[in-house]
Coordinates of N, CA and C in Angstrom, one line a residue:
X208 N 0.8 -1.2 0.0 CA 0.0 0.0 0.0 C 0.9 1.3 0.0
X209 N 2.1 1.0 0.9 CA 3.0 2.4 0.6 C 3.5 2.7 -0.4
X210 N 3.4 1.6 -1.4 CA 4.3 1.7 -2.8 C 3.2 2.6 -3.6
X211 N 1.8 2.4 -3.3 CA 1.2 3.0 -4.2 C 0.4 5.0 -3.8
X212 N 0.7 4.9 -2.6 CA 0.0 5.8 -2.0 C 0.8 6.4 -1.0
X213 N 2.2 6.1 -0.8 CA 3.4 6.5 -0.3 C 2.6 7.2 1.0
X214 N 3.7 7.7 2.6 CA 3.4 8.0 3.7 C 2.4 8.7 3.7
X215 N 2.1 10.1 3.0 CA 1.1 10.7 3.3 C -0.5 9.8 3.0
X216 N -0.3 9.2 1.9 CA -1.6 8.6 1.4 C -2.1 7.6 2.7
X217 N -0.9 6.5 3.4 CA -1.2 6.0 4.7 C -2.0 6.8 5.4
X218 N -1.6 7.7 5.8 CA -2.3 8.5 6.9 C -3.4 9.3 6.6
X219 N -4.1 9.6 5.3 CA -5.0 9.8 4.7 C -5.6 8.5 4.9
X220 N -5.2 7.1 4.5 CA -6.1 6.1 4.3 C -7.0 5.7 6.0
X221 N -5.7 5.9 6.4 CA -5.7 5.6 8.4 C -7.2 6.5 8.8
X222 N -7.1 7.4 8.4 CA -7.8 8.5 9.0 C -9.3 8.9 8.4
X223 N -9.3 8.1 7.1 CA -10.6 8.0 6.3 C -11.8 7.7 7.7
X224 N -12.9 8.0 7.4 CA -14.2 7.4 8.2 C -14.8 6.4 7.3
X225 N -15.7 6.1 8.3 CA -16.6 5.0 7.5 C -17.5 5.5 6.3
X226 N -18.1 6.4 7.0 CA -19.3 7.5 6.1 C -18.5 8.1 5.1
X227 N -19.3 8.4 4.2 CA -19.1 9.3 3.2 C -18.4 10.9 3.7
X228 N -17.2 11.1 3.5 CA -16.7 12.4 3.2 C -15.9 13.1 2.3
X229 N -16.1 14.7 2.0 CA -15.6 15.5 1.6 C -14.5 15.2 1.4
X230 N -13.6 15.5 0.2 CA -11.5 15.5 0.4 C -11.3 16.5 1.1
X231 N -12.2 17.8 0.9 CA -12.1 19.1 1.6 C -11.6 18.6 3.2
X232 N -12.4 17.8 3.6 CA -12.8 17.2 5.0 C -11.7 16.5 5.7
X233 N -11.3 15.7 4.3 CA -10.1 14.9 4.9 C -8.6 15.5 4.6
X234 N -8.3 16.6 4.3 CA -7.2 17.7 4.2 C -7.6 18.1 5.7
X235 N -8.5 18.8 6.0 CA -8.5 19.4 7.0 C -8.2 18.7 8.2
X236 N -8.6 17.0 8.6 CA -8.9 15.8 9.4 C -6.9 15.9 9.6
X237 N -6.4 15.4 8.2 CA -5.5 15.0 8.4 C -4.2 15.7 8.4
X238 N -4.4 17.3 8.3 CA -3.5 18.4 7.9 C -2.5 18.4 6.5
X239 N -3.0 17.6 6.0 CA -2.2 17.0 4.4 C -3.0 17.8 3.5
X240 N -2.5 18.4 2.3 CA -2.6 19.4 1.4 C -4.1 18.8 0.5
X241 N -5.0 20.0 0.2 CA -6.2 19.0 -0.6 C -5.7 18.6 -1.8
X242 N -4.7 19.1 -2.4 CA -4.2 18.4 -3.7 C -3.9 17.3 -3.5
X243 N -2.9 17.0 -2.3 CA -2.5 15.5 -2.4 C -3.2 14.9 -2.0
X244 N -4.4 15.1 -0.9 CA -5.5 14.4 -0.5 C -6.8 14.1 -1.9
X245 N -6.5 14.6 -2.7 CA -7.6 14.4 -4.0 C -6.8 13.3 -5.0
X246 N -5.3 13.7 -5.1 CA -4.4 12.9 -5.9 C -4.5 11.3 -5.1
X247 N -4.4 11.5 -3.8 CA -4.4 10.0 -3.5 C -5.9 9.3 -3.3
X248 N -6.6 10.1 -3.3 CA -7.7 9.4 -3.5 C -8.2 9.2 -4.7
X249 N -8.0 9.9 -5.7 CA -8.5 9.5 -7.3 C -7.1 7.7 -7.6
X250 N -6.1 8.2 -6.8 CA -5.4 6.8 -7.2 C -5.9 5.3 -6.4
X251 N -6.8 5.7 -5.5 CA -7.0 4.5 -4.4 C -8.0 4.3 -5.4
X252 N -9.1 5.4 -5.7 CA -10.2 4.8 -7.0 C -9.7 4.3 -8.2
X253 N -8.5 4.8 -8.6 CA -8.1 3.4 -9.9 C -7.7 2.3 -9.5
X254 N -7.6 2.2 -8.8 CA -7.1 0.4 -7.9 C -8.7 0.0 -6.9
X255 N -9.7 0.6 -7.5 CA -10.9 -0.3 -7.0 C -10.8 0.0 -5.2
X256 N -9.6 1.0 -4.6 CA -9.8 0.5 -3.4 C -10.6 1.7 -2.6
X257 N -10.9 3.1 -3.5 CA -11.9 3.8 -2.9 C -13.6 4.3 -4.0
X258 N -14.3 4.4 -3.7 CA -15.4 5.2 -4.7 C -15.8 6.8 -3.9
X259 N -16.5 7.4 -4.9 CA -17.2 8.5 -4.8 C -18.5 8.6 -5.4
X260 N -19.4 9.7 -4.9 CA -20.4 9.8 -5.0 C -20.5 11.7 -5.5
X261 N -21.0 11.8 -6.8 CA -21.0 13.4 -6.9 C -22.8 13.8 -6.5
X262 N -22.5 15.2 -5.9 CA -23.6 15.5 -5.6 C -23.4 16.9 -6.5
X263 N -25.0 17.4 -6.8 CA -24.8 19.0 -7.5 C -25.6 19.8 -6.7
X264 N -25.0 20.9 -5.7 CA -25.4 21.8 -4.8 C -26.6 22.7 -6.0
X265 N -28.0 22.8 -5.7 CA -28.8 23.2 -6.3 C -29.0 24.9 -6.4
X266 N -27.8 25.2 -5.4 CA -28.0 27.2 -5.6 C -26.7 27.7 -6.5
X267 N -25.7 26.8 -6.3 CA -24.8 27.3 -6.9 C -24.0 26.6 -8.3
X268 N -24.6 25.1 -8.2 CA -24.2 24.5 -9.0 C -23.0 23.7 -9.0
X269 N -22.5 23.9 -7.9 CA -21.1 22.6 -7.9 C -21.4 21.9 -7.8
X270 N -20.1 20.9 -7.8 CA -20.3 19.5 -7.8 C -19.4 19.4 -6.4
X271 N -20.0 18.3 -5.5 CA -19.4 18.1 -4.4 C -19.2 16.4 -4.3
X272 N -17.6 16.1 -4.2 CA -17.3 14.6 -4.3 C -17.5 14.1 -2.9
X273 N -18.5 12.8 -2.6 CA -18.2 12.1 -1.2 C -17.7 11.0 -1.6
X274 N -16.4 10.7 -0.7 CA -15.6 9.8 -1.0 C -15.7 8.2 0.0
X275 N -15.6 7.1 0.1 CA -15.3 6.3 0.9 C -14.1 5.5 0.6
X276 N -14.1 4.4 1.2 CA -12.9 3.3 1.4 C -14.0 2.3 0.9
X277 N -13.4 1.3 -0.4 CA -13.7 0.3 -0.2 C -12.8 -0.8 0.3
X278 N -13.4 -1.3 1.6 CA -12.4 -1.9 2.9 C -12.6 -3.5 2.1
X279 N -13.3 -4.3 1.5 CA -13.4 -5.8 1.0 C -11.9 -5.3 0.0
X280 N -12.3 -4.7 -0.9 CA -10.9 -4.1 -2.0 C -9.6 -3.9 -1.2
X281 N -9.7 -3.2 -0.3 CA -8.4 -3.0 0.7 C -7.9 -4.2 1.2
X282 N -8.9 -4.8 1.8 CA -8.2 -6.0 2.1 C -7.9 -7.0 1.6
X283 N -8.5 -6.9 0.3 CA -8.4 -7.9 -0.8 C -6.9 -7.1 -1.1
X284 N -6.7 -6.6 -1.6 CA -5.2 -5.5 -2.0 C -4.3 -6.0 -1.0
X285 N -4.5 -5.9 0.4 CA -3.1 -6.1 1.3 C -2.7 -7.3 1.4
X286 N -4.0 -8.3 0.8 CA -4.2 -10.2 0.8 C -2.7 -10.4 0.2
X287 N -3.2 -9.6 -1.2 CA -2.1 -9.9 -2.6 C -1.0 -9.2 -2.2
X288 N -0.9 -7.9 -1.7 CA 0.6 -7.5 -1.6 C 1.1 -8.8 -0.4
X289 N 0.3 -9.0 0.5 CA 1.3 -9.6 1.4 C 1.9 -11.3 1.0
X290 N 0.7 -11.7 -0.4 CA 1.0 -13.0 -0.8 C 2.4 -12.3 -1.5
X291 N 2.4 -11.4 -2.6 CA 3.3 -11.2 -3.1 C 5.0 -10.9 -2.2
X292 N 4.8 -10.6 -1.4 CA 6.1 -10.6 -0.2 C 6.7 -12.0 0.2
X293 N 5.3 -13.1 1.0 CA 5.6 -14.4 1.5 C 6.4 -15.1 -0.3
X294 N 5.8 -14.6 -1.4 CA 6.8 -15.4 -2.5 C 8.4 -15.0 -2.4
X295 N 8.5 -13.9 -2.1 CA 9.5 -13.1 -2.5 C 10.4 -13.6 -1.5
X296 N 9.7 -13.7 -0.1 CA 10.9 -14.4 1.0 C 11.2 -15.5 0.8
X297 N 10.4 -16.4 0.1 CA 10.3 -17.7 -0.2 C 11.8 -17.8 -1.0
X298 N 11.9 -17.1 -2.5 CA 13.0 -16.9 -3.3 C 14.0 -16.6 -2.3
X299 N 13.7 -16.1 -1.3 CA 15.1 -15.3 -0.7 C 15.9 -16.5 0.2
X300 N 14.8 -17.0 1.0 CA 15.2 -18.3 1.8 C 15.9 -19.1 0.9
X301 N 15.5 -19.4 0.0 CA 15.8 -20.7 -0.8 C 17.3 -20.0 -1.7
X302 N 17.4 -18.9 -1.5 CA 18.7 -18.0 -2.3 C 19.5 -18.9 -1.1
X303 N 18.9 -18.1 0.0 CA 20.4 -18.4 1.3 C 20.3 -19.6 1.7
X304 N 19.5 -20.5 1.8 CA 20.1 -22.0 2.0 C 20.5 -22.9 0.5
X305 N 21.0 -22.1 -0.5 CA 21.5 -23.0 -1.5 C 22.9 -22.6 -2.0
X306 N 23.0 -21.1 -1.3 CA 24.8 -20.5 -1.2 C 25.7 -20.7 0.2
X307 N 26.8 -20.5 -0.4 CA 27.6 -20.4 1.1 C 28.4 -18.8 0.7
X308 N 28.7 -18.4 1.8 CA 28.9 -16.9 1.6 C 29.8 -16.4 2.2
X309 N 30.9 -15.4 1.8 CA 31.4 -14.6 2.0 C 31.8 -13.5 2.1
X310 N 32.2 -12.7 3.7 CA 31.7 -11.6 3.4 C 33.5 -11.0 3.8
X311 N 33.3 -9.5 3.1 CA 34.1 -8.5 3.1 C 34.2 -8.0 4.7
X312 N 36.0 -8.3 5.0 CA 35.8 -8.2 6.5 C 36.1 -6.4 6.4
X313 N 36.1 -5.4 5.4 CA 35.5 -4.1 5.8 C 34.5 -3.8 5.5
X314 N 33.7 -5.0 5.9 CA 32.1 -4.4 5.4 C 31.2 -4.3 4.3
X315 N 32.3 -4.0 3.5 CA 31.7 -3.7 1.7 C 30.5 -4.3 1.3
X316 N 30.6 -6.1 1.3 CA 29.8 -6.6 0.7 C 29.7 -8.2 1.2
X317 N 28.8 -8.8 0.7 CA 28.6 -10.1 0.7 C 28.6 -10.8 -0.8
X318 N 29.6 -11.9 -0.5 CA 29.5 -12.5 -1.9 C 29.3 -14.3 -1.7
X319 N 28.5 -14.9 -2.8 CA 28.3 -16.4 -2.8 C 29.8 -16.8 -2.8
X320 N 29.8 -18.3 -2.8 CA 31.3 -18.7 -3.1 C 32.1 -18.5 -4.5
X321 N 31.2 -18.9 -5.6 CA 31.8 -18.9 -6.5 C 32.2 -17.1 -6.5
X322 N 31.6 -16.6 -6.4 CA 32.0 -15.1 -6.3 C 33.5 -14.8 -5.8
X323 N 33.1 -15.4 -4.3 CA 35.0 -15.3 -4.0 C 35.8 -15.6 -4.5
X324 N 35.3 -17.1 -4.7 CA 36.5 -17.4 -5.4 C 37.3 -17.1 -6.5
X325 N 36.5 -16.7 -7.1 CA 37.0 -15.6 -8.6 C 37.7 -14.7 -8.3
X326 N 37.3 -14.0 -7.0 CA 37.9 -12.8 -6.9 C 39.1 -13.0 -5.9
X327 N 39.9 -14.4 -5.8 CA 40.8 -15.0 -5.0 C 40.7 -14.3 -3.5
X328 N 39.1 -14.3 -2.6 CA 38.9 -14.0 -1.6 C 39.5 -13.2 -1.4
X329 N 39.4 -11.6 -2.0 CA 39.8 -10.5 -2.1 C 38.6 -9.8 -2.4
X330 N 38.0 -8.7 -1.4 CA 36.8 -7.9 -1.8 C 37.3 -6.6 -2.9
X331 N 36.4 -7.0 -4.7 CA 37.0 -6.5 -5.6 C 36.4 -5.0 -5.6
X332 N 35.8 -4.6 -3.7 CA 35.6 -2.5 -3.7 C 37.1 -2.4 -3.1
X333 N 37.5 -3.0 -1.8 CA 37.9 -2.2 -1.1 C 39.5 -3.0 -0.5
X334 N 39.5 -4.4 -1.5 CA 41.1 -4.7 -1.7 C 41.1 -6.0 0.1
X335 N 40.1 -5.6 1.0 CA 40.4 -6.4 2.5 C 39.9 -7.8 1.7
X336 N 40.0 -8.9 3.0 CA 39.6 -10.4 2.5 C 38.4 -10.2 2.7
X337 N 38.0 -11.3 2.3 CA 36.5 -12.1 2.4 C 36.8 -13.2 3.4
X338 N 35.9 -13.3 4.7 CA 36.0 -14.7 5.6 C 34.4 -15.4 5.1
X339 N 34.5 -16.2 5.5 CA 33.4 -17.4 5.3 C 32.4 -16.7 6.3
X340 N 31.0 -16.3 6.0 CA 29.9 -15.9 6.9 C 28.6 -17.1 6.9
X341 N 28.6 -17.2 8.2 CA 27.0 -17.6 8.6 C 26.1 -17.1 8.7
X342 N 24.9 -17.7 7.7 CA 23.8 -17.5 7.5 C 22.6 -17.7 8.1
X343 N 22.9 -18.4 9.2 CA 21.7 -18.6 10.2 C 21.2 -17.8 10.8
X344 N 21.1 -16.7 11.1 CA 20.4 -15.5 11.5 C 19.4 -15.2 10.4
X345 N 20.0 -14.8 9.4 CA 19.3 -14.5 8.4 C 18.1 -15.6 7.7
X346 N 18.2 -17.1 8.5 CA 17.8 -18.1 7.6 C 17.1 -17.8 8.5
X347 N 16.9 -17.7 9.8 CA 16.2 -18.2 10.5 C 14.9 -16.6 10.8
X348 N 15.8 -15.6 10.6 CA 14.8 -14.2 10.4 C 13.7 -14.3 9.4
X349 N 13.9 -15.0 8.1 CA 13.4 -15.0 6.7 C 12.3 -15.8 7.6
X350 N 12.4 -17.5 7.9 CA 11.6 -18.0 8.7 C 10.7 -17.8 9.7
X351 N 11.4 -17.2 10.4 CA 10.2 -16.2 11.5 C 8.8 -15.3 10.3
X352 N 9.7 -14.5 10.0 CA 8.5 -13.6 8.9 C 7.6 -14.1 7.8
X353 N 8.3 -15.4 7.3 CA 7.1 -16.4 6.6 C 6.4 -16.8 7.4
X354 N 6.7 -17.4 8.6 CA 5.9 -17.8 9.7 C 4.6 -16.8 9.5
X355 N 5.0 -15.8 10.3 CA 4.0 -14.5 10.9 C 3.1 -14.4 9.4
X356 N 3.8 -13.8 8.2 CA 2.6 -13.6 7.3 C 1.7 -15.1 6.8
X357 N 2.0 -16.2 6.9 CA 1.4 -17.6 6.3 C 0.3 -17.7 7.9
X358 N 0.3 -16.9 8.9 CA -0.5 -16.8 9.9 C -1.6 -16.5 9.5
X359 N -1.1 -14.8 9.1 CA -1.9 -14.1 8.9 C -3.2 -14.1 7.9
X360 N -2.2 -14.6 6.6 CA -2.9 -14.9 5.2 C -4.1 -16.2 5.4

């Protein structure tokens, strides 16, 4: 959701009501500019995840937009981003339990083996060695956070 509607749009979305309101309403609500509060909500309506309702004020003739959340869409939306993440750790897990790895003892970088070895265990930024690093923290972090979202989902 941040990707699509970045920090401000969160706290816009956070702050939405249930009922129908004004963007006027929700700039004011959330102290965020009405441009960006109209920009992120015309984008939550092209992704299905907000609608509106136009009304025409009969003395003066405007048009006034009431906006909502559609919350089934939202949650349908965070279903898929969060399936799309559990894949992505999935690839990551399976990256780090099928390398062995070395890392750059000034920090630079981490490299698979065949990597070092090419680079005759010599980090090719910053000229220090490469020692042999374990990956069990990281195997076992990846695991925790599949855990938690395969909960969730």
């Amino acid at each position: 959701m941040r990707k699509l509607v970045g920090e401000e749009g969160l706290q816009i979305v956070d702050c939405m009501p249930a009922e129908e309101v004004t963007d006027e309403y929700v700039a004011e609500i959330t102290g965020i500019s009405l441009n960006t509060v109209r920009r992120t909500l015309y984008l939550l309506y092209e992704h299905r995840l907000a609608k509106y309702r136009r009304e025409r004020d009969p003395e003066s003739g405007w048009l006034t937009y009431l906006w909502t959340l559609c919350s089934d869409n939202l949650d349908r939306a965070l279903e898929s981003e969060a399936r799309k993440l559990l894949r992505k750790l999935e690839e990551r897990l399976a990256y780090e339990k099928e390398n062995i790895f070395y890392a750059c003892v000034g920090g630079c970088a981490r490299f698979v083996f065949d990597e070092a070895s090419e680079n005759n265990f010599i980090c090719p930024f910053c000229g220090a060695g490469l020692e042999y690093m374990e990956n069990d923290r990281i195997v076992t972090t990846l695991e925790k956070r599949m855990g938690e979202l395969s909960a969730v989902l």
